[in-house]
CSV table of C-alpha atoms in Angstrom, one decimal:
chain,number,residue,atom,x,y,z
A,287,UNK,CA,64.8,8.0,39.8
A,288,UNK,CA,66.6,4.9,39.4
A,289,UNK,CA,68.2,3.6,36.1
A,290,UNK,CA,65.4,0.7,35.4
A,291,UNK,CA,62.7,3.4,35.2
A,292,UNK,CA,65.3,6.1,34.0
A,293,UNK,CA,65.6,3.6,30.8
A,294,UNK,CA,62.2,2.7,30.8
A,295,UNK,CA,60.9,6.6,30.3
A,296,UNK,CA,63.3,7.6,28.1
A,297,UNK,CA,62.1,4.4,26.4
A,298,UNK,CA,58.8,5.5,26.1
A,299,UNK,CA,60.2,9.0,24.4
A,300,UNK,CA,62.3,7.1,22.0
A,301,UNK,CA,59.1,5.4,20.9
A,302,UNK,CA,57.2,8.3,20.3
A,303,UNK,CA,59.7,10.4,18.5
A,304,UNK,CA,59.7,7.1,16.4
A,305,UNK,CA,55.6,7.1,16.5
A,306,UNK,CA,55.8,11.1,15.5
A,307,UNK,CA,58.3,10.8,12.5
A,308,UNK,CA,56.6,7.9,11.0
A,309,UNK,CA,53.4,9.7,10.6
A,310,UNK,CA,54.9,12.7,9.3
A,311,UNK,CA,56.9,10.6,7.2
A,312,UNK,CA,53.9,8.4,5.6
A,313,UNK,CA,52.1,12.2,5.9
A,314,UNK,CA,54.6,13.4,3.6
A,315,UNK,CA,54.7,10.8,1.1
A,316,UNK,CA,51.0,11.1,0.8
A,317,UNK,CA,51.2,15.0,-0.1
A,318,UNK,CA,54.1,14.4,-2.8
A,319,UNK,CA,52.3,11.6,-4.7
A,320,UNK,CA,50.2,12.4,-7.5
A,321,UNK,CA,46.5,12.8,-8.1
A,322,UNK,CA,45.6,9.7,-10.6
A,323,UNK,CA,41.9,9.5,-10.3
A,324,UNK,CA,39.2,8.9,-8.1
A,325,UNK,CA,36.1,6.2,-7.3
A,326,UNK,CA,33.1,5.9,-5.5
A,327,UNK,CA,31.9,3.9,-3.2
A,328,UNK,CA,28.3,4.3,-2.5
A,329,UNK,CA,26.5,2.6,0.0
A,330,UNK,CA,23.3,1.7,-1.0
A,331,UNK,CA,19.6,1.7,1.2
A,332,UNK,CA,17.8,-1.4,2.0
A,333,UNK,CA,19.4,-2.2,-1.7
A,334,UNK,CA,18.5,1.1,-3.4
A,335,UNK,CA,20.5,3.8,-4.9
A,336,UNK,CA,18.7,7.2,-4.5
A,337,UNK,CA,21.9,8.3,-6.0
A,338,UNK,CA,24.1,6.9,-8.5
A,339,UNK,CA,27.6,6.8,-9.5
A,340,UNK,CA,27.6,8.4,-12.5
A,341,UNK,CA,26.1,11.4,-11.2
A,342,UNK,CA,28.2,11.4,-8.3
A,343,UNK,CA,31.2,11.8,-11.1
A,344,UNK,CA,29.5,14.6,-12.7
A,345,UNK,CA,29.2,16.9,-10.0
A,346,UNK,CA,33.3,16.3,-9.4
A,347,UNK,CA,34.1,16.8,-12.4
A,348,UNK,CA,32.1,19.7,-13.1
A,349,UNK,CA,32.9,21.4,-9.5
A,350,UNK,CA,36.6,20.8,-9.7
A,351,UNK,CA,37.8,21.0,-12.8
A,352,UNK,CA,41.3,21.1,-11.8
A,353,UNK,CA,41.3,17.1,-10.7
A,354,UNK,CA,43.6,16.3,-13.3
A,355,UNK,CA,45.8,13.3,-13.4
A,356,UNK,CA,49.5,14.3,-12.1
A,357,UNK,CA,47.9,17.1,-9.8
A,358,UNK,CA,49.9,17.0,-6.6
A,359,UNK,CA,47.8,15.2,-3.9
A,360,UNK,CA,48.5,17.9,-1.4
A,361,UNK,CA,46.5,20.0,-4.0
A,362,UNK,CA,43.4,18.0,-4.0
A,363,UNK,CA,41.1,20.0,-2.3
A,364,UNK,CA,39.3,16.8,0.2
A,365,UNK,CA,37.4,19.2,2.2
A,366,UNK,CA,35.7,20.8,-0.1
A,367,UNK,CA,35.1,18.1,-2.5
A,368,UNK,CA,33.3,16.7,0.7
A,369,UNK,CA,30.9,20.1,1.5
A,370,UNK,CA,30.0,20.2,-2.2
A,371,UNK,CA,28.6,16.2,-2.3
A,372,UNK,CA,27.2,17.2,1.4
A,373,UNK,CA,24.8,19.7,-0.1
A,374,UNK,CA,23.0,17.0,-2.5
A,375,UNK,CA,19.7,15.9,-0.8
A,376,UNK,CA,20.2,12.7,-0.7
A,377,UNK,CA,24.0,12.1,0.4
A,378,UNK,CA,23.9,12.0,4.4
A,379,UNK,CA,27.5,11.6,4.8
A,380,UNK,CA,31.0,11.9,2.8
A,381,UNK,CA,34.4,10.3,3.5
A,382,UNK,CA,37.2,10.8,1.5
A,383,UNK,CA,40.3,9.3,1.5
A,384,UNK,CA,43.8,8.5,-0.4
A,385,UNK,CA,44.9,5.4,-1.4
A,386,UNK,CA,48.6,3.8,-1.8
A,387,UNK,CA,48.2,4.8,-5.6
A,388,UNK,CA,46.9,8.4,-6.0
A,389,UNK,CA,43.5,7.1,-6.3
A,390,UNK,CA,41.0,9.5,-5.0
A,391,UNK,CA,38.4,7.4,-2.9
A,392,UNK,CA,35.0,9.0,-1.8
A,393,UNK,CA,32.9,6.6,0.8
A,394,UNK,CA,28.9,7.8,0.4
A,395,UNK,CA,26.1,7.0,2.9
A,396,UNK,CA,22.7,7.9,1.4
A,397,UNK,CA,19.6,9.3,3.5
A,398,UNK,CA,17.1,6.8,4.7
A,399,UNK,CA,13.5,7.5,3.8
A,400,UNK,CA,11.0,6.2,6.8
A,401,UNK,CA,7.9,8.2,5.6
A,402,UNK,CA,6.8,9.8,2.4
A,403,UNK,CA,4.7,13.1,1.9
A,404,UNK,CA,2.3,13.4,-0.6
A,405,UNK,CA,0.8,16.4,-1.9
A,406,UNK,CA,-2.1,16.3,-4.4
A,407,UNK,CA,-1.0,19.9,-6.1
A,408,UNK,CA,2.6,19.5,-5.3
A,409,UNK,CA,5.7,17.7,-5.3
A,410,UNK,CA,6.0,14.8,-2.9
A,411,UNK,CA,8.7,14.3,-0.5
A,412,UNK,CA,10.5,11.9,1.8
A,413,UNK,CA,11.2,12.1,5.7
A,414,UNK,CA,14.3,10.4,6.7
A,415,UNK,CA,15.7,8.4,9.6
A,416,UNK,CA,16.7,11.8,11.3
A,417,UNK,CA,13.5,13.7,10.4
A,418,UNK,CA,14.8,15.9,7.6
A,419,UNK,CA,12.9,16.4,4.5
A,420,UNK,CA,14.1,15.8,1.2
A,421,UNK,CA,12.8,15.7,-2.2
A,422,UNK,CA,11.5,12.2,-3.8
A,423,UNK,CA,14.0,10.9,-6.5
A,424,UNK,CA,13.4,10.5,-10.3
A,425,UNK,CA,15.0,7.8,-10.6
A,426,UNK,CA,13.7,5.3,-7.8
A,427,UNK,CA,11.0,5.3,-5.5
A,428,UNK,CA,10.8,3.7,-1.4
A,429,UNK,CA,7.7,1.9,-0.4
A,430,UNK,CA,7.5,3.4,2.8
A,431,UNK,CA,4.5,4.7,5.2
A,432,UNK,CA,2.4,7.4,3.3
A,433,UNK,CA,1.5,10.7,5.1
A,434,UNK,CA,-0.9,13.1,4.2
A,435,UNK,CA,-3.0,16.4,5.6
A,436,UNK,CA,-2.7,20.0,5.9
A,437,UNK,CA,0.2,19.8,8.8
A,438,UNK,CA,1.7,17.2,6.3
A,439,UNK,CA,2.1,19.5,3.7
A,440,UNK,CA,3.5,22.3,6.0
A,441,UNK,CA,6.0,20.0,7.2
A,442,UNK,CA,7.7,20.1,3.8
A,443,UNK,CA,8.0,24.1,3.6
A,444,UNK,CA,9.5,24.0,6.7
A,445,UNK,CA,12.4,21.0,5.6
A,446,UNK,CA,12.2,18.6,9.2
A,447,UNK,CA,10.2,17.5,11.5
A,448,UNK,CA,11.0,19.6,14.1
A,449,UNK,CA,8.1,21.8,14.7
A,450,UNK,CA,6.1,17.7,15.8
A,451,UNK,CA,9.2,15.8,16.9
A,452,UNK,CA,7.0,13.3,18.5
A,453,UNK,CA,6.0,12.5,15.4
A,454,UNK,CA,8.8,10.3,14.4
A,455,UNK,CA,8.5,8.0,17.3
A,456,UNK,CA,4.6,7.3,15.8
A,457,UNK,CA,6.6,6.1,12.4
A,458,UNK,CA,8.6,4.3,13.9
A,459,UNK,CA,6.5,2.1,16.2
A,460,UNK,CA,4.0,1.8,12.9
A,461,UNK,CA,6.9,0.9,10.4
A,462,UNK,CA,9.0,-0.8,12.9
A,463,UNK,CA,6.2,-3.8,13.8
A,464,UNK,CA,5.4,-6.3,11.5
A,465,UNK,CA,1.6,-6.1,12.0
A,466,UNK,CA,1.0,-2.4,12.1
A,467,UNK,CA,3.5,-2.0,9.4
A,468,UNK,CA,1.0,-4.5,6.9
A,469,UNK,CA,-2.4,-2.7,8.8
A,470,UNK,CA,-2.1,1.1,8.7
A,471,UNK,CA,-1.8,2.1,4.7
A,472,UNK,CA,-1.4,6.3,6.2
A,473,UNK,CA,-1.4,8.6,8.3
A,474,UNK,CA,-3.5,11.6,7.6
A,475,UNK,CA,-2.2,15.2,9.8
A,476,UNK,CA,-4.2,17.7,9.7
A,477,UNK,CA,-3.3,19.2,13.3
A,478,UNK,CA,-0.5,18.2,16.0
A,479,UNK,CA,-3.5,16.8,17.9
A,480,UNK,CA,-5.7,15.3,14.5
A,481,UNK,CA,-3.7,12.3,13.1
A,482,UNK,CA,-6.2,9.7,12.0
A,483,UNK,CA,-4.9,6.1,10.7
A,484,UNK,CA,-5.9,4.7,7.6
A,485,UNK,CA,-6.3,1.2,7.6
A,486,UNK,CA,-5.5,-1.8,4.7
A,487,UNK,CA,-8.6,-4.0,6.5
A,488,UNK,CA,-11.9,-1.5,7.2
A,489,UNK,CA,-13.4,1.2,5.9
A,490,UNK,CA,-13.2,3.1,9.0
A,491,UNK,CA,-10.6,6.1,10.2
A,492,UNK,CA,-9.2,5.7,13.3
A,493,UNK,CA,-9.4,9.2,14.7
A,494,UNK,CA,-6.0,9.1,17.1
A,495,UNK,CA,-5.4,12.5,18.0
A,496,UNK,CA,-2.2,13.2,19.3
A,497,UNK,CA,1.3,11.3,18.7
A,498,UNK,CA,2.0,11.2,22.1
A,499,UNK,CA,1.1,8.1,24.7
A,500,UNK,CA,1.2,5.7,21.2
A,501,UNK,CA,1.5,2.7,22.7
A,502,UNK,CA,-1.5,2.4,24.9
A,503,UNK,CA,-3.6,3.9,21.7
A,504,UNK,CA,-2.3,1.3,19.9
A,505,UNK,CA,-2.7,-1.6,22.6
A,506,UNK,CA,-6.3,-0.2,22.3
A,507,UNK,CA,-6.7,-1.1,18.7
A,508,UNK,CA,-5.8,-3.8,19.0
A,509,UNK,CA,-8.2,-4.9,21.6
A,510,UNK,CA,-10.6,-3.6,18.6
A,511,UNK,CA,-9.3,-5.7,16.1
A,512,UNK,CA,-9.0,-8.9,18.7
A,513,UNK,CA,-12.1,-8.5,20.5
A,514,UNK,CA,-15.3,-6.4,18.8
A,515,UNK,CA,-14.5,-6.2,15.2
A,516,UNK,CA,-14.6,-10.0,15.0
A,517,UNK,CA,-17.8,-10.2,16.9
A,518,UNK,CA,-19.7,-7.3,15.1
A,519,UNK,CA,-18.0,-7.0,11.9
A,520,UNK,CA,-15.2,-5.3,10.0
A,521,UNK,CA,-17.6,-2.4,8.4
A,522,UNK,CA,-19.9,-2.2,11.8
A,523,UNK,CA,-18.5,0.9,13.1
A,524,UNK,CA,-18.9,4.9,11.7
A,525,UNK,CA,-16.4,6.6,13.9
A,526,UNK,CA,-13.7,4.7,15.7
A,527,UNK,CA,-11.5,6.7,18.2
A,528,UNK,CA,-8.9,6.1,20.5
A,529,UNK,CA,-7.5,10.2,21.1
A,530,UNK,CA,-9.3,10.3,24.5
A,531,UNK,CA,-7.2,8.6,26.9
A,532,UNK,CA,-7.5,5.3,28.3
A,533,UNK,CA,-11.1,5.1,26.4
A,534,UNK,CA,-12.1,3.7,22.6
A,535,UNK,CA,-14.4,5.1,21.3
A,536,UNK,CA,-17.2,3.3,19.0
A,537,UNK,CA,-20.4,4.4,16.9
């Protein structure tokens, strides 16, 4: 090895070793500081708080009673503050982290509700983004699509989506298009294979059977809305039905 590339590795080592004892230096100071506090920064969904501050405090302070000002940082226990706020319904995520001046800071993301439950002898509950199940809040309530049936309701007992994950990609295309969004008021599921839609315009229940092959249903109600309703009227139709496939079904 020659001495330009002898100096530039042992360069490199010098720069680590630098690297290395800065981290464990900063590392270090971090652990000898002193606990002074803590604060909260929730992040809030679509401009709601399903959560709030003050009872994100509470559980803390109730859970770790030892969070005490002057408490060595290197005694503050991060993880399990973070698994104890992980276990309330709504909380998604926690991040915690320590500042320059002992301050304690705990970064929230909420769950997103895409679809609520409701029950007619029960409590209602929300399905989020990822197709868990959570409880509704008592303190705020999402406007978001309405689902209702026997398979509804079982969905709740079992806490996700999982046994009809095709299910989330029907909310989605309804709640993530601005017409079907305003059009369908629910979705009534009383089988894997009996969903009907419920519409805000016509009496009728669209009987759509399955949630699989969604967007050529849908393409089909449309044709319905575009093409006969106009022509024979909004109430003209019993029994409208799109489950079969590439057929819609009118009487």
């Amino acid at each position: 090895m020659n001495k330009a590339k002898l100096k530039k590795a042992l360069g490199l080592v010098t720069l680590c070793l630098v690297l290395v004892g800065f981290i464990g230096f900063v590392e270090k100071q971090t652990q000898l500081k002193a606990y002074q506090g803590f604060e909260v920064d929730l992040k809030a969904v679509s401009g709601v708080y399903f959560v709030e501050e003050k009872e994100i405090e509470a559980i803390v302070k109730s859970a770790f009673p030892e969070l005490k000002s002057g408490l060595p940082m290197a005694e503050v226990p991060l993880a399990a503050i973070e698994k104890r706020l992980s276990g309330h319904p709504f909380i998604k995520s926690v991040e915690t982290s320590v500042g320059q001046k002992g301050i304690l800071k705990m970064t929230i993301h909420q769950h997103e509700p895409i679809a609520r439950i409701a029950r007619p002898m029960a409590a209602d509950g929300y399905i989020t983004t990822e197709g868990l199940i959570i409880p509704t809040s008592p303190t705020y309530t999402s406007r978001v699509l309405i689902l209702e049936g026997a398979f509804a309701e079982q969905l709740m007992d079992q806490g996700s989506v999982d046994s009809m994950p095709e299910l989330m990609s029907l909310i989605r295309f309804v709640t993530e298009d601005e017409f079907w969004s305003a059009q369908v008021s629910e979705l009534e599921i009383n089988k894997k294979d009996d969903i009907r839609l419920h519409q805000q315009v016509g009496k009728q229940v669209i009987e759509f059977g399955d949630a699989h092959d969604i967007e050529s249903k849908f393409r089909r109600i449309e044709v319905l809305y575009k093409e006969i309703l106009p022509r024979k009227g909004w109430n003209a139709y019993e029994r409208i039905s799109v489950k079969f496939k590439n057929q819609i079904v009118c009487e």
